[in-house]
């Protein structure tokens, strides 16, 4: 629900500051500002999640860290990598080209 509200807020912000009268050949500072604000918002959210993850990692007991490390080692061992893993990796790399911005 929070993501929907954030998306609606960003869409409203873009419409309010001139993107509804967009001309492809003209420079539109409002569109540039809306895209920049969206990028800043995404960066702030990423840093907040990364900070939260670091706090959880620092406060985790050593036993839990050892179990997690063993599970990750088993999941990403060379024997565990199959065609699904390679397909997902290629699709993720293609997202850079296929997705806007």
PDB file of C-alpha atoms in Angstrom:
ATOM      1  CA  UNK A   1       0.000   0.000   0.000  1.00  0.00           C
ATOM      2  CA  UNK A   2       2.884   2.335   0.754  1.00  0.00           C
ATOM      3  CA  UNK A   3       4.325   1.765  -2.729  1.00  0.00           C
ATOM      4  CA  UNK A   4       0.998   2.625  -4.359  1.00  0.00           C
ATOM      5  CA  UNK A   5       0.776   5.844  -2.344  1.00  0.00           C
ATOM      6  CA  UNK A   6       4.360   6.766  -3.251  1.00  0.00           C
ATOM      7  CA  UNK A   7       3.698   6.072  -6.953  1.00  0.00           C
ATOM      8  CA  UNK A   8       0.528   8.186  -6.880  1.00  0.00           C
ATOM      9  CA  UNK A   9       2.386  10.987  -5.116  1.00  0.00           C
ATOM     10  CA  UNK A  10       5.160  10.956  -7.725  1.00  0.00           C
ATOM     11  CA  UNK A  11       2.648  10.817 -10.601  1.00  0.00           C
ATOM     12  CA  UNK A  12       0.713  13.736  -9.132  1.00  0.00           C
ATOM     13  CA  UNK A  13       3.935  15.662  -8.664  1.00  0.00           C
ATOM     14  CA  UNK A  14       4.879  15.101 -12.317  1.00  0.00           C
ATOM     15  CA  UNK A  15       1.427  16.156 -13.562  1.00  0.00           C
ATOM     16  CA  UNK A  16       1.378  19.215 -11.316  1.00  0.00           C
ATOM     17  CA  UNK A  17       4.690  20.519 -12.591  1.00  0.00           C
ATOM     18  CA  UNK A  18       4.076  20.526 -16.301  1.00  0.00           C
ATOM     19  CA  UNK A  19       4.418  17.034 -17.723  1.00  0.00           C
ATOM     20  CA  UNK A  20       0.814  17.082 -18.941  1.00  0.00           C
ATOM     21  CA  UNK A  21       1.849  19.743 -21.511  1.00  0.00           C
ATOM     22  CA  UNK A  22       4.968  17.939 -22.673  1.00  0.00           C
ATOM     23  CA  UNK A  23       6.558  18.865 -26.003  1.00  0.00           C
ATOM     24  CA  UNK A  24       9.283  16.545 -27.217  1.00  0.00           C
ATOM     25  CA  UNK A  25      11.214  19.282 -29.030  1.00  0.00           C
ATOM     26  CA  UNK A  26      11.172  21.805 -26.168  1.00  0.00           C
ATOM     27  CA  UNK A  27      13.202  21.799 -22.989  1.00  0.00           C
ATOM     28  CA  UNK A  28      10.923  21.241 -20.027  1.00  0.00           C
ATOM     29  CA  UNK A  29      12.555  22.008 -16.695  1.00  0.00           C
ATOM     30  CA  UNK A  30       9.563  20.630 -14.783  1.00  0.00           C
ATOM     31  CA  UNK A  31      10.009  17.185 -16.329  1.00  0.00           C
ATOM     32  CA  UNK A  32      13.709  17.283 -15.526  1.00  0.00           C
ATOM     33  CA  UNK A  33      12.924  18.288 -11.939  1.00  0.00           C
ATOM     34  CA  UNK A  34      10.287  15.542 -11.566  1.00  0.00           C
ATOM     35  CA  UNK A  35      12.694  12.864 -12.832  1.00  0.00           C
ATOM     36  CA  UNK A  36      15.459  14.183 -10.578  1.00  0.00           C
ATOM     37  CA  UNK A  37      13.160  14.198  -7.549  1.00  0.00           C
ATOM     38  CA  UNK A  38      12.078  10.640  -8.332  1.00  0.00           C
ATOM     39  CA  UNK A  39      15.714   9.536  -8.543  1.00  0.00           C
ATOM     40  CA  UNK A  40      16.511  11.239  -5.239  1.00  0.00           C
ATOM     41  CA  UNK A  41      13.499   9.569  -3.602  1.00  0.00           C
ATOM     42  CA  UNK A  42      14.598   6.139  -4.866  1.00  0.00           C
ATOM     43  CA  UNK A  43      18.166   6.712  -3.666  1.00  0.00           C
ATOM     44  CA  UNK A  44      16.933   7.737  -0.205  1.00  0.00           C
ATOM     45  CA  UNK A  45      14.740   4.623  -0.008  1.00  0.00           C
ATOM     46  CA  UNK A  46      17.649   2.407  -1.077  1.00  0.00           C
ATOM     47  CA  UNK A  47      19.929   3.934   1.563  1.00  0.00           C
ATOM     48  CA  UNK A  48      17.251   3.496   4.246  1.00  0.00           C
ATOM     49  CA  UNK A  49      16.809  -0.194   3.409  1.00  0.00           C
ATOM     50  CA  UNK A  50      20.585  -0.703   3.272  1.00  0.00           C
ATOM     51  CA  UNK A  51      21.001   0.964   6.662  1.00  0.00           C
ATOM     52  CA  UNK A  52      18.264  -1.206   8.150  1.00  0.00           C
ATOM     53  CA  UNK A  53      19.921  -4.330   6.723  1.00  0.00           C
ATOM     54  CA  UNK A  54      23.287  -3.305   8.170  1.00  0.00           C
ATOM     55  CA  UNK A  55      21.741  -2.757  11.609  1.00  0.00           C
ATOM     56  CA  UNK A  56      20.145  -6.205  11.482  1.00  0.00           C
ATOM     57  CA  UNK A  57      23.422  -7.762  10.359  1.00  0.00           C
ATOM     58  CA  UNK A  58      25.456  -6.092  13.100  1.00  0.00           C
ATOM     59  CA  UNK A  59      22.994  -7.123  15.817  1.00  0.00           C
ATOM     60  CA  UNK A  60      22.600 -10.727  14.621  1.00  0.00           C
ATOM     61  CA  UNK A  61      23.940 -13.465  16.897  1.00  0.00           C
ATOM     62  CA  UNK A  62      27.010 -15.348  15.611  1.00  0.00           C
ATOM     63  CA  UNK A  63      25.085 -18.645  15.389  1.00  0.00           C
ATOM     64  CA  UNK A  64      22.563 -17.137  12.987  1.00  0.00           C
ATOM     65  CA  UNK A  65      25.348 -15.668  10.856  1.00  0.00           C
ATOM     66  CA  UNK A  66      27.072 -19.059  10.642  1.00  0.00           C
ATOM     67  CA  UNK A  67      23.831 -20.805   9.605  1.00  0.00           C
ATOM     68  CA  UNK A  68      23.170 -18.131   6.992  1.00  0.00           C
ATOM     69  CA  UNK A  69      26.691 -18.376   5.606  1.00  0.00           C
ATOM     70  CA  UNK A  70      26.388 -22.155   5.275  1.00  0.00           C
ATOM     71  CA  UNK A  71      23.013 -21.846   3.523  1.00  0.00           C
ATOM     72  CA  UNK A  72      24.376 -19.252   1.084  1.00  0.00           C
ATOM     73  CA  UNK A  73      27.440 -21.382   0.361  1.00  0.00           C
ATOM     74  CA  UNK A  74      25.200 -24.339  -0.500  1.00  0.00           C
ATOM     75  CA  UNK A  75      22.838 -22.244  -2.631  1.00  0.00           C
ATOM     76  CA  UNK A  76      25.558 -20.577  -4.702  1.00  0.00           C
ATOM     77  CA  UNK A  77      27.976 -23.476  -5.052  1.00  0.00           C
ATOM     78  CA  UNK A  78      29.029 -24.418  -8.574  1.00  0.00           C
ATOM     79  CA  UNK A  79      26.927 -27.600  -8.418  1.00  0.00           C
ATOM     80  CA  UNK A  80      23.785 -25.617  -7.540  1.00  0.00           C
ATOM     81  CA  UNK A  81      24.003 -23.256 -10.538  1.00  0.00           C
ATOM     82  CA  UNK A  82      21.673 -24.493 -13.277  1.00  0.00           C
ATOM     83  CA  UNK A  83      19.931 -23.163 -16.385  1.00  0.00           C
ATOM     84  CA  UNK A  84      17.335 -21.263 -14.338  1.00  0.00           C
ATOM     85  CA  UNK A  85      20.059 -19.261 -12.629  1.00  0.00           C
ATOM     86  CA  UNK A  86      21.684 -18.377 -15.952  1.00  0.00           C
ATOM     87  CA  UNK A  87      18.358 -17.380 -17.554  1.00  0.00           C
ATOM     88  CA  UNK A  88      17.466 -15.114 -14.637  1.00  0.00           C
ATOM     89  CA  UNK A  89      20.929 -13.547 -14.796  1.00  0.00           C
ATOM     90  CA  UNK A  90      20.634 -12.820 -18.537  1.00  0.00           C
ATOM     91  CA  UNK A  91      17.123 -11.377 -18.115  1.00  0.00           C
ATOM     92  CA  UNK A  92      18.342  -9.161 -15.290  1.00  0.00           C
ATOM     93  CA  UNK A  93      21.155  -7.848 -17.463  1.00  0.00           C
ATOM     94  CA  UNK A  94      18.707  -7.221 -20.324  1.00  0.00           C
ATOM     95  CA  UNK A  95      16.549  -5.115 -18.003  1.00  0.00           C
ATOM     96  CA  UNK A  96      19.177  -2.370 -18.190  1.00  0.00           C
ATOM     97  CA  UNK A  97      18.470  -1.992 -21.907  1.00  0.00           C
ATOM     98  CA  UNK A  98      14.753  -2.782 -21.946  1.00  0.00           C
ATOM     99  CA  UNK A  99      13.470  -0.673 -19.054  1.00  0.00           C
ATOM    100  CA  UNK A 100      13.109   3.122 -19.230  1.00  0.00           C
ATOM    101  CA  UNK A 101      15.452   5.428 -17.328  1.00  0.00           C
TER     102      UNK A 101
END
